[in-house]
Amino acid sequence: MADPSLPTTHRVWRMKSEVKDTKDAKSIEESLSLEEEQVPTIKEGQILVQVACCTINHEDILHLKNAYVNTKDIPIPRGVGFEGSGKVVASKAPFYLGLKVGSRVAFYSDQSCALAEYLVCDAQTVTPIPAGVSYSTAAAAVTNAFSVLLMVQNLKKGGHKAVVNTVGAGSLGRLFTKHAKSLGINVIALVRRDSQKDLCQADGAKVVLNLSDPDFDQQLSQAIQETNCHFAYDGLAGDMPDRLLKALPLHSVVSIYSEIVSKKLTIDVNHLYQKRIEAFNAGDEAKALWTVQMLPLMSKLQKWMATPEMQTTIRTQFEFDKLPEAISNSASEKKSDGKVQVIVTPSML
């Protein structure tokens, strides 16, 4: 079933070469091109989405640098963009999913081709948008939320009652704190500036520490001891995993967000005694789940979309043909101030 008014061609952003400087719009513009292509066709189990809005995340920046672990092997030229929202305009989805022409959905494109006017999605992977939730809100409701659900689920499985999160003031970090707190898990949130402490405390963090404090490592060790913490999520890399290992007690784990980390690790092997480092990759975690295991997570995503305190803050929006400026803005500004979005189809908002 398809919308009879579908065009035959659409505009698509393509990455022609690796971006040298993601903070420089001119450098980005040299590596990207806005192409006119045939509107893609769908197979059984797929839907065609008219894209309304896309959100730029840290993995988009890494993707443009060819440093994102999930897309490094995709040949260049290739697509751009992962997360967004839109309307179903053609569907071969299983009937039980209820994804008909006109359905509103939020999506995550693991092949990075969301920054296009039309996008093919596997019907099983999209999340219907609840009534009353805007395309803009829904377009920032998948990536961080799904990662947080899986991260906290891992903590619950391990019986952990406390956790260190090294990116406490970012969009993902703040959502993580809120969800962990709601399930009785104490969060030690790390920030870069004192001005970010109030944000994390309002989110429910048990302890908030400033990485810039001269006695930070001593404060971290004390907080870990007081909360009986044996687990840390790290999104900074460099020497941070080693500092965490040193502060954590025996039989502890440091889990690195492998999807967003591009720095090399500096580890003192002595700090690995009866402790370990692991990689957390939300994409891999999701692929390992059965459909029946995914359903409660998708239901939670929908609830969060409609819950103001669980929604991601949107800092600013750019027109579709201003993508280089949007990426530059996202890469340059403070992540705690909110996300940058690209409006693909203004008439849908």
Coordinates of C-alpha atoms in Angstrom, one line a residue, residues 111 145 228 233 263:
Q111 CA 23.0 2.5 7.9
A145 CA 16.4 6.7 25.3
N228 CA 29.3 0.8 47.5
Y233 CA 29.7 3.8 32.4
K263 CA 39.9 8.3 21.7

